[in-house]
mmCIF file of C-alpha atoms in Angstrom:
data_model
loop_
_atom_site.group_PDB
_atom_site.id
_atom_site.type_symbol
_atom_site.label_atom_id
_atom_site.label_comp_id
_atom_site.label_asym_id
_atom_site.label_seq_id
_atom_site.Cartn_x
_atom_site.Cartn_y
_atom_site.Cartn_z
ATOM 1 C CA UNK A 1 77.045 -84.869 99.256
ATOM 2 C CA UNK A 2 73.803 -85.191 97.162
ATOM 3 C CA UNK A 3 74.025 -86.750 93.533
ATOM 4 C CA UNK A 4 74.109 -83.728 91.852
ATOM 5 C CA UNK A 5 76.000 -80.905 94.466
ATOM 6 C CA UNK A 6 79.150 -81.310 92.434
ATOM 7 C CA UNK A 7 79.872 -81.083 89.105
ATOM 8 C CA UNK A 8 82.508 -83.473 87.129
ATOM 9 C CA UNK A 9 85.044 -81.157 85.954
ATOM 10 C CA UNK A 10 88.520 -81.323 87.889
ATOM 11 C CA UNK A 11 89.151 -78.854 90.316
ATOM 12 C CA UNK A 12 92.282 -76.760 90.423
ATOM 13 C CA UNK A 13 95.277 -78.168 92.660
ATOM 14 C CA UNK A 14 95.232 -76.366 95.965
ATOM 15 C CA UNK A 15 99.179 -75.806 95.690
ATOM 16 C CA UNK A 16 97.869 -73.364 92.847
ATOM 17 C CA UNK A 17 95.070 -71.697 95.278
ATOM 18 C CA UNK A 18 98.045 -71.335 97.619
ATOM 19 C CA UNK A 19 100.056 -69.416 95.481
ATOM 20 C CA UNK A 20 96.824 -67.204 94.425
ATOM 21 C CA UNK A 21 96.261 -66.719 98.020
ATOM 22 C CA UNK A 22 99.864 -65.494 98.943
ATOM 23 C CA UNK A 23 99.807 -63.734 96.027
ATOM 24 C CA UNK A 24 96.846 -61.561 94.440
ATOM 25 C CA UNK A 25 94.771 -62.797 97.811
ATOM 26 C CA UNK A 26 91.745 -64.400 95.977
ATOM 27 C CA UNK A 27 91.432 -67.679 93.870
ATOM 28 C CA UNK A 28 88.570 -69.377 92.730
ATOM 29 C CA UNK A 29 87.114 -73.348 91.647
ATOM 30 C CA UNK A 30 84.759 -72.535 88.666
ATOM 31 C CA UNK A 31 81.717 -74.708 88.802
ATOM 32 C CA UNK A 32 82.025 -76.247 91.858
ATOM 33 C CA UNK A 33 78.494 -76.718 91.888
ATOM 34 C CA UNK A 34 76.197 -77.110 89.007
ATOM 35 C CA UNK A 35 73.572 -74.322 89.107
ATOM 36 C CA UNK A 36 70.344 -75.683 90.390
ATOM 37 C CA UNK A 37 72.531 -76.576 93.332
ATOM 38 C CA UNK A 38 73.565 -72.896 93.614
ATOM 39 C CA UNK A 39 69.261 -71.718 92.930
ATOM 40 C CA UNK A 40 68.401 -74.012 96.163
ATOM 41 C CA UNK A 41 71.118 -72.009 98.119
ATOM 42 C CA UNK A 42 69.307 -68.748 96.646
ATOM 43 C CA UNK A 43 65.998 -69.886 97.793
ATOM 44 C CA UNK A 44 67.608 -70.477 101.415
ATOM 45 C CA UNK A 45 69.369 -67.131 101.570
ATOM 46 C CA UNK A 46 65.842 -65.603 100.575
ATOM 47 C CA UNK A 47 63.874 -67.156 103.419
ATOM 48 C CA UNK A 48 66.861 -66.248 105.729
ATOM 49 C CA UNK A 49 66.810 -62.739 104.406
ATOM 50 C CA UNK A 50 63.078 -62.252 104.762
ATOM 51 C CA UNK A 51 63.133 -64.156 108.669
ATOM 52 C CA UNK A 52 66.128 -62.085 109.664
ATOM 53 C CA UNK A 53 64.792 -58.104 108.429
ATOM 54 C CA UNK A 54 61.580 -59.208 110.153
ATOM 55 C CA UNK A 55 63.002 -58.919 113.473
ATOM 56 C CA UNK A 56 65.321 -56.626 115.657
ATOM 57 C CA UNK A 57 69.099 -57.071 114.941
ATOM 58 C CA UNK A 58 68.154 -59.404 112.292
ATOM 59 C CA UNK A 59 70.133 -57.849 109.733
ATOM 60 C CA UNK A 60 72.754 -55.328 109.878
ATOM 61 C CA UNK A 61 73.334 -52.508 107.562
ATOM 62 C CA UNK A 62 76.758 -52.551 105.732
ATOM 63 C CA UNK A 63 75.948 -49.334 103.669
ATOM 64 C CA UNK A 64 72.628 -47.879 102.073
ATOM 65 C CA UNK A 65 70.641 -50.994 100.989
ATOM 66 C CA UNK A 66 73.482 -53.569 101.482
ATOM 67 C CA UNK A 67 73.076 -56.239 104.278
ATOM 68 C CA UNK A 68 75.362 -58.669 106.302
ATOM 69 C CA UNK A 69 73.277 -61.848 107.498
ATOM 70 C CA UNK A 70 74.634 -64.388 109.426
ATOM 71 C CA UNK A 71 72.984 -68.056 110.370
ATOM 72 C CA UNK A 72 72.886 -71.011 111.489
ATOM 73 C CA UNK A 73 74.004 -74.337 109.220
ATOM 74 C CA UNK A 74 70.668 -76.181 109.558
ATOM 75 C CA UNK A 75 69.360 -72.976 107.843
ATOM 76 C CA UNK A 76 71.186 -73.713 104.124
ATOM 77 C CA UNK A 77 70.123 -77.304 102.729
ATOM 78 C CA UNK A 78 73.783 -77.551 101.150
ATOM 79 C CA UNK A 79 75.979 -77.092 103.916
ATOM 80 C CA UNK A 80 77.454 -80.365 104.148
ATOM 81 C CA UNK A 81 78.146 -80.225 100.322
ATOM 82 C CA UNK A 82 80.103 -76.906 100.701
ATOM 83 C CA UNK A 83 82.552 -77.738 103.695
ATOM 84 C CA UNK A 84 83.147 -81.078 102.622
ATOM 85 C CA UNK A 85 83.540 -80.336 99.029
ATOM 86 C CA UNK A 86 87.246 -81.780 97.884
ATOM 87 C CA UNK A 87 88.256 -78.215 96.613
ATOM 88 C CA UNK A 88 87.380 -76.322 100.281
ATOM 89 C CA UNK A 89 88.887 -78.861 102.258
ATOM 90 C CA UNK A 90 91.841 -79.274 100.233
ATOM 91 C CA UNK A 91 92.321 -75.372 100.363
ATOM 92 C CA UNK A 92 91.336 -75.104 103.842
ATOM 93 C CA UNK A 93 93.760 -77.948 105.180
ATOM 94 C CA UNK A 94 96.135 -76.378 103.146
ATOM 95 C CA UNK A 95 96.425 -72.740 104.351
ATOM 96 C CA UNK A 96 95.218 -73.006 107.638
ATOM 97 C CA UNK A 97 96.017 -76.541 108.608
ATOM 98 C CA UNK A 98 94.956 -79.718 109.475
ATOM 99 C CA UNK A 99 93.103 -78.349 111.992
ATOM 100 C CA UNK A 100 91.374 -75.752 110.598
ATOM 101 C CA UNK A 101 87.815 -74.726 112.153
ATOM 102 C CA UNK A 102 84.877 -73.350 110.608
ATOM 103 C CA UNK A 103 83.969 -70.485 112.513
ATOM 104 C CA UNK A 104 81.062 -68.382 109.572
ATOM 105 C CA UNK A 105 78.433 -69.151 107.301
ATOM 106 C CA UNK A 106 76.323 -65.667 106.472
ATOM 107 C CA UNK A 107 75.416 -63.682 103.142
ATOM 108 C CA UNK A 108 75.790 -60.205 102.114
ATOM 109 C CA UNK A 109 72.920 -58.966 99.727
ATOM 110 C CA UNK A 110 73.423 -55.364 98.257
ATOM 111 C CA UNK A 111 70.220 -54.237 97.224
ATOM 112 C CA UNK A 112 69.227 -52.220 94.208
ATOM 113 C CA UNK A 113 70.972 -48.655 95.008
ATOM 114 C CA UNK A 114 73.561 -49.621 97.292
ATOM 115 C CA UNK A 115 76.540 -47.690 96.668
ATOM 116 C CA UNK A 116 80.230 -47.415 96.202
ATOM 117 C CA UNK A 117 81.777 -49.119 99.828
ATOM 118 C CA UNK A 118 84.778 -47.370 101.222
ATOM 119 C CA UNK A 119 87.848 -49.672 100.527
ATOM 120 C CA UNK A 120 88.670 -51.701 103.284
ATOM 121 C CA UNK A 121 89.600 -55.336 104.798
ATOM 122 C CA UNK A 122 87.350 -56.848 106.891
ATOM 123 C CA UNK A 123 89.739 -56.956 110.092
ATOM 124 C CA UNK A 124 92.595 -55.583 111.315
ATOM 125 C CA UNK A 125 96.014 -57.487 110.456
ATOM 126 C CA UNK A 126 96.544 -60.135 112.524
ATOM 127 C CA UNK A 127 99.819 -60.264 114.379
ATOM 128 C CA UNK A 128 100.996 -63.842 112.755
ATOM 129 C CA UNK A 129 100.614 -62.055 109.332
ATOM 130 C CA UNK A 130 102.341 -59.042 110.083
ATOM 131 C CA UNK A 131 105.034 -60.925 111.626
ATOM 132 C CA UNK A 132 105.372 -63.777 109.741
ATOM 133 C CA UNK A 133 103.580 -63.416 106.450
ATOM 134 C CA UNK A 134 101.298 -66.084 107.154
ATOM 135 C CA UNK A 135 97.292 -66.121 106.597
ATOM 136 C CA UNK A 136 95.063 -67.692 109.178
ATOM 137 C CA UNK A 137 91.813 -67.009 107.815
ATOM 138 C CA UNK A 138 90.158 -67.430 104.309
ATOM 139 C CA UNK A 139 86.711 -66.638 103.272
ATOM 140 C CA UNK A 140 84.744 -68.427 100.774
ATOM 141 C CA UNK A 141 82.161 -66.747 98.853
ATOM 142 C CA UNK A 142 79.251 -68.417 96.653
ATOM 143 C CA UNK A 143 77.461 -66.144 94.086
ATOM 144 C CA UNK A 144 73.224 -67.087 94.327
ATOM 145 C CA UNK A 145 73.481 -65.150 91.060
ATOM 146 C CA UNK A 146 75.241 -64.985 87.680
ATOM 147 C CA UNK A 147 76.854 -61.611 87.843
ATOM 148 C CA UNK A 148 75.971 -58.871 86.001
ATOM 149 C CA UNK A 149 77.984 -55.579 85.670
ATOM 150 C CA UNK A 150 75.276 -53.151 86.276
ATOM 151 C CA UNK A 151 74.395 -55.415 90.049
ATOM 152 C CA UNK A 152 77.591 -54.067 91.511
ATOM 153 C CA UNK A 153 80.292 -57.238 90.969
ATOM 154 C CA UNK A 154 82.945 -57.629 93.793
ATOM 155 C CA UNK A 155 86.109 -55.559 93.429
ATOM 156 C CA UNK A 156 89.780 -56.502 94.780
ATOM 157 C CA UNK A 157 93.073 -54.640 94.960
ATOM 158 C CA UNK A 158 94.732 -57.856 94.325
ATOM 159 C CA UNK A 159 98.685 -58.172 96.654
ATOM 160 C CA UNK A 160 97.265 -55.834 98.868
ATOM 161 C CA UNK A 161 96.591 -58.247 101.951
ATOM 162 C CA UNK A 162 100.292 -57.305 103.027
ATOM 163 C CA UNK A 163 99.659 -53.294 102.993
ATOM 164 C CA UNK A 164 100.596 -52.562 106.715
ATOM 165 C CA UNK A 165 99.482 -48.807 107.168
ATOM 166 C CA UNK A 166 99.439 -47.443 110.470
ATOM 167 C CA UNK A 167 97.121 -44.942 108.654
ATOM 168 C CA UNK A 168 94.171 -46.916 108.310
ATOM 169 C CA UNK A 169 90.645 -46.159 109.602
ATOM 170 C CA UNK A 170 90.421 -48.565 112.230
ATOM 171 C CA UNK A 171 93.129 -50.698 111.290
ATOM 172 C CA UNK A 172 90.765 -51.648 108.105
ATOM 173 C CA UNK A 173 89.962 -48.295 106.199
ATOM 174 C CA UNK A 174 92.894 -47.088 103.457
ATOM 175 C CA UNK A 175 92.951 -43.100 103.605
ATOM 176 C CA UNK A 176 90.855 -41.334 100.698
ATOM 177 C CA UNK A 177 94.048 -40.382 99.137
ATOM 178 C CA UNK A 178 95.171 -43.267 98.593
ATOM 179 C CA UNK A 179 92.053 -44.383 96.795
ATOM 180 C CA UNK A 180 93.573 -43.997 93.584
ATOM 181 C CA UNK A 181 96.430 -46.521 94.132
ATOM 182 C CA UNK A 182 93.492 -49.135 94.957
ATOM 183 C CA UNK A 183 91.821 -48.391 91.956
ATOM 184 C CA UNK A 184 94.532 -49.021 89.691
ATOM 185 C CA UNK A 185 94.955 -52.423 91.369
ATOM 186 C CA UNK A 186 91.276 -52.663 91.369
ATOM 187 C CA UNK A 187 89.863 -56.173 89.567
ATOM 188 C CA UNK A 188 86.058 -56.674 89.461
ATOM 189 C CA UNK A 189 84.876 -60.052 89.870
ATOM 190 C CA UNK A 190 81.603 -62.056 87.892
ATOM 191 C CA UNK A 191 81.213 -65.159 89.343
ATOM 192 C CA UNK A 192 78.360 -67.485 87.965
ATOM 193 C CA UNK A 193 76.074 -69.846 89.759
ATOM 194 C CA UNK A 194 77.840 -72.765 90.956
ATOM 195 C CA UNK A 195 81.330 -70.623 91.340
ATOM 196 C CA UNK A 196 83.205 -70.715 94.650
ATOM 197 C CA UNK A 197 86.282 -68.150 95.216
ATOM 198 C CA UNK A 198 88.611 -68.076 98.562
ATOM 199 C CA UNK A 199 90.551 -65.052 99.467
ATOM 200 C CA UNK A 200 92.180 -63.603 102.192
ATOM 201 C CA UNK A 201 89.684 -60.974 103.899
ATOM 202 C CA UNK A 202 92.956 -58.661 104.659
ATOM 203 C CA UNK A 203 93.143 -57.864 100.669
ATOM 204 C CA UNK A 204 91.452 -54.532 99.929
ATOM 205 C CA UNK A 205 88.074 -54.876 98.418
ATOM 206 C CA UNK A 206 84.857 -52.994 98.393
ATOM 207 C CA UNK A 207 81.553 -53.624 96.938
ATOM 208 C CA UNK A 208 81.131 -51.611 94.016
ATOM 209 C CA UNK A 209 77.108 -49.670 93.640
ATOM 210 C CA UNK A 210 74.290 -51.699 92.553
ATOM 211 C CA UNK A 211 72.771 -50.031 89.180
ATOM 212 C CA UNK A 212 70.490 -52.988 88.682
ATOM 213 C CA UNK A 213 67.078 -53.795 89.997
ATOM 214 C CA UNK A 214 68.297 -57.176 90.730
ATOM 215 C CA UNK A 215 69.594 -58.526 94.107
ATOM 216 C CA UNK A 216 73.527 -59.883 94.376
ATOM 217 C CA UNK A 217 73.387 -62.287 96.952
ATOM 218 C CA UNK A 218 76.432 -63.842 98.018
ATOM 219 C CA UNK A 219 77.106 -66.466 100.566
ATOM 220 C CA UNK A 220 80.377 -66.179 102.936
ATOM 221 C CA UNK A 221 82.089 -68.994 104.358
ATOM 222 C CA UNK A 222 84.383 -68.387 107.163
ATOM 223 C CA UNK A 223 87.421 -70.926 108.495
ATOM 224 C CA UNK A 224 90.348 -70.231 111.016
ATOM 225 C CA UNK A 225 93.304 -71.512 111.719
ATOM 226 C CA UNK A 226 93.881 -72.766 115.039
ATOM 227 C CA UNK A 227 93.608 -69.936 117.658
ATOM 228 C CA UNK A 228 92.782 -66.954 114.638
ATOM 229 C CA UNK A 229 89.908 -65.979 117.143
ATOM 230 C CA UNK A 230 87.554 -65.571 114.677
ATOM 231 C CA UNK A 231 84.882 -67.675 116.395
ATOM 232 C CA UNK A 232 84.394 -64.681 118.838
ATOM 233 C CA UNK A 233 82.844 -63.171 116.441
ATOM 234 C CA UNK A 234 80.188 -64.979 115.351
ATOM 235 C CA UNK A 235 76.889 -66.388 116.846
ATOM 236 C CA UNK A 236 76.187 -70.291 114.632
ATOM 237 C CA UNK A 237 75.380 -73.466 116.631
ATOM 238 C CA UNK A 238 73.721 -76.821 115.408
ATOM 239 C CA UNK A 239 70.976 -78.925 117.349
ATOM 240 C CA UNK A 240 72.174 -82.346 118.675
ATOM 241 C CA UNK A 241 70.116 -83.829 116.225
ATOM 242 C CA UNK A 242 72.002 -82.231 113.325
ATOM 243 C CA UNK A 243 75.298 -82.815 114.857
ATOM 244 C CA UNK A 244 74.870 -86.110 115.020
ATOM 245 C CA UNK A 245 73.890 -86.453 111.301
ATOM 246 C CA UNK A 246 77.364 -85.093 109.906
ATOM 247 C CA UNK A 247 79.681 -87.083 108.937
ATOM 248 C CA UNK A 248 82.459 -87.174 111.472
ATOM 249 C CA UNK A 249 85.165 -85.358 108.995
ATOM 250 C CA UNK A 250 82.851 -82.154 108.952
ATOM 251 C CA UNK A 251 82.349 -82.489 112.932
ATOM 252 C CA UNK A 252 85.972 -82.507 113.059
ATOM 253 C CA UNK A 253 86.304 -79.134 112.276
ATOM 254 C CA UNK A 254 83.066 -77.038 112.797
ATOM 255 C CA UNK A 255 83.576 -74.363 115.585
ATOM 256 C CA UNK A 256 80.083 -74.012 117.363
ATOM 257 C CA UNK A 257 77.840 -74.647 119.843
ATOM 258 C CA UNK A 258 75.706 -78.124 120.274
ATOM 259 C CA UNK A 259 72.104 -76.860 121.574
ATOM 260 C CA UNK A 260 68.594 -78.415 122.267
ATOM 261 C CA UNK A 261 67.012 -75.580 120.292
ATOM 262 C CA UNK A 262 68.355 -72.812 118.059
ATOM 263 C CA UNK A 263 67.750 -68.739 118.816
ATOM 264 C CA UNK A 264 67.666 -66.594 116.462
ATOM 265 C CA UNK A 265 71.212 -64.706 115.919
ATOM 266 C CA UNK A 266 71.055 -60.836 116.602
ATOM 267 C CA UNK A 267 73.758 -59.668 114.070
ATOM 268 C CA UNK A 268 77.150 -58.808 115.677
ATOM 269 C CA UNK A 269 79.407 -59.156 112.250
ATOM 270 C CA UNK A 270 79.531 -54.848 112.060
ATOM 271 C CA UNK A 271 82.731 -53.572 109.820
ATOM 272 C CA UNK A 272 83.306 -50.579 111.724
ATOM 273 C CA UNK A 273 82.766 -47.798 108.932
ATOM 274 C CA UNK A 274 80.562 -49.276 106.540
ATOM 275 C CA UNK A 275 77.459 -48.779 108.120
ATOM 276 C CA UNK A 276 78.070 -45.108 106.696
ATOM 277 C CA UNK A 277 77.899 -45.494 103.913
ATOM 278 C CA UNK A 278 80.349 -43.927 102.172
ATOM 279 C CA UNK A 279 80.341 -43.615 98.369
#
């Protein structure tokens, strides 16, 4: 990690993001980072942004003017200081296991005007979940802003990563009617520069409209447990040379391809759904 990724205040046991996890379905390490660390990973997502909605299937539409990008690791200057930052691995390892693998690094950015999402989770239940009650994925998420009300914050029906409704849209989508269940659960989140939260992508959360002029960028880390299948989805590889430069702990569990040259990734990451818009 560089000097000054990491800030010096303690960071919360993972037994108590464990418990968060299982229960509401989000926890968070409150800065993580100190904030020039977090403005650097702004000014990466913003070259990234620009690159990717320059070209066909750069970008893909997750509602009016809200975007899904996803990239490669080379592309964000800190991306050995996130996955090897005490508080990920120590969550990771302790979800997903040992042998968790890092299978996601993208950003959403709603845009001024984006709207209301439809609730949803961002995949259907996995079978081990249903079954057994146990998570094998997390998602972390990295504000590249301080969050404002008016930009839209995050909002999460918090328990609900258990709600097995043969109902859904999709296996993802809650029924309108139900809507007002989810918004009696509903917390919204405002997560400052530096700020990293985990949850579990099954709990029911939408992105709530943008009434600012102002951008909400927000970085997304994915990891698997062994065999989640996550990795399917998504396009990342490093070049030889940049594989070889991380340390061997961070090798140890990134999921991706070693190349000679990196392409550009054609966005596959498309919740079913969202792309309408829906307010």
């Amino acid at each position: 990690m560089t000097e000054t990724a990491t800030t010096t205040a303690p960071f919360p046991p993972a037994g108590d993001a464990v418990r968060d996890l299982y229960g509401p379905g989000i926890t968070a390490c409150r800065g993580a980072f100190g904030p020039e660390w977090a403005d650097r990973m702004r000014e990466d997502i913003d070259a990234a942004f620009a690159e990717a909605r320059g070209r066909e299937g750069g970008a893909v539409g997750r509602g009016p003017h809200r975007y899904y990008v996803e990239i490669h690791p080379e592309q964000l200057r800190g991306f050995v200081d996130l996955v090897d930052h005490p508080w990920v691995r120590a969550v990771s390892e302790a979800v997903l296991g040992a042998d968790y693998r890092i299978v996601e690094l993208g950003f959403d950015v709603p845009l001024a005007g984006a709207v209301n999402q439809p609730w949803h989770r961002d995949f259907p239940m996995p079978e081990e979940t249903r079954r057994d009650r146990r998570l094998t994925s997390l998602a972390f998420n990295l504000t590249a802003v301080d969050t404002r009300e008016d930009m839209g914050p995050f909002e999460i029906a918090p328990g609900t990563q258990w709600d097995d409704d043969a109902r859904f849209g999709h296996a993802m989508f809650p029924r309108r009617e139900d809507y007002p269940r989810y918004e009696a659960l509903a917390e919204r989140k405002y997560p400052q520069r530096g700020d990293i939260s985990a949850r579990s992508a099954l709990t029911i959360h939408r992105g709530t409209a943008n009434q600012s002029q102002d951008p909400r960028p927000v970085l997304v880390l994915g990891v698997d447990a062994p065999g989640a299948g996550n990795d399917g989805h998504h396009d990342m590889a490093v070049t030889r040379g940049f594989w070889e430069s991380l340390p061997e702990r961070v090798r140890a569990h990134l999921a991706c391809p070693v190349v000679d040259e990196l392409a550009p990734i054609v966005q596959k990451h498309t919740i079913e759904g969202l792309v309408m818009g829906d307010a």
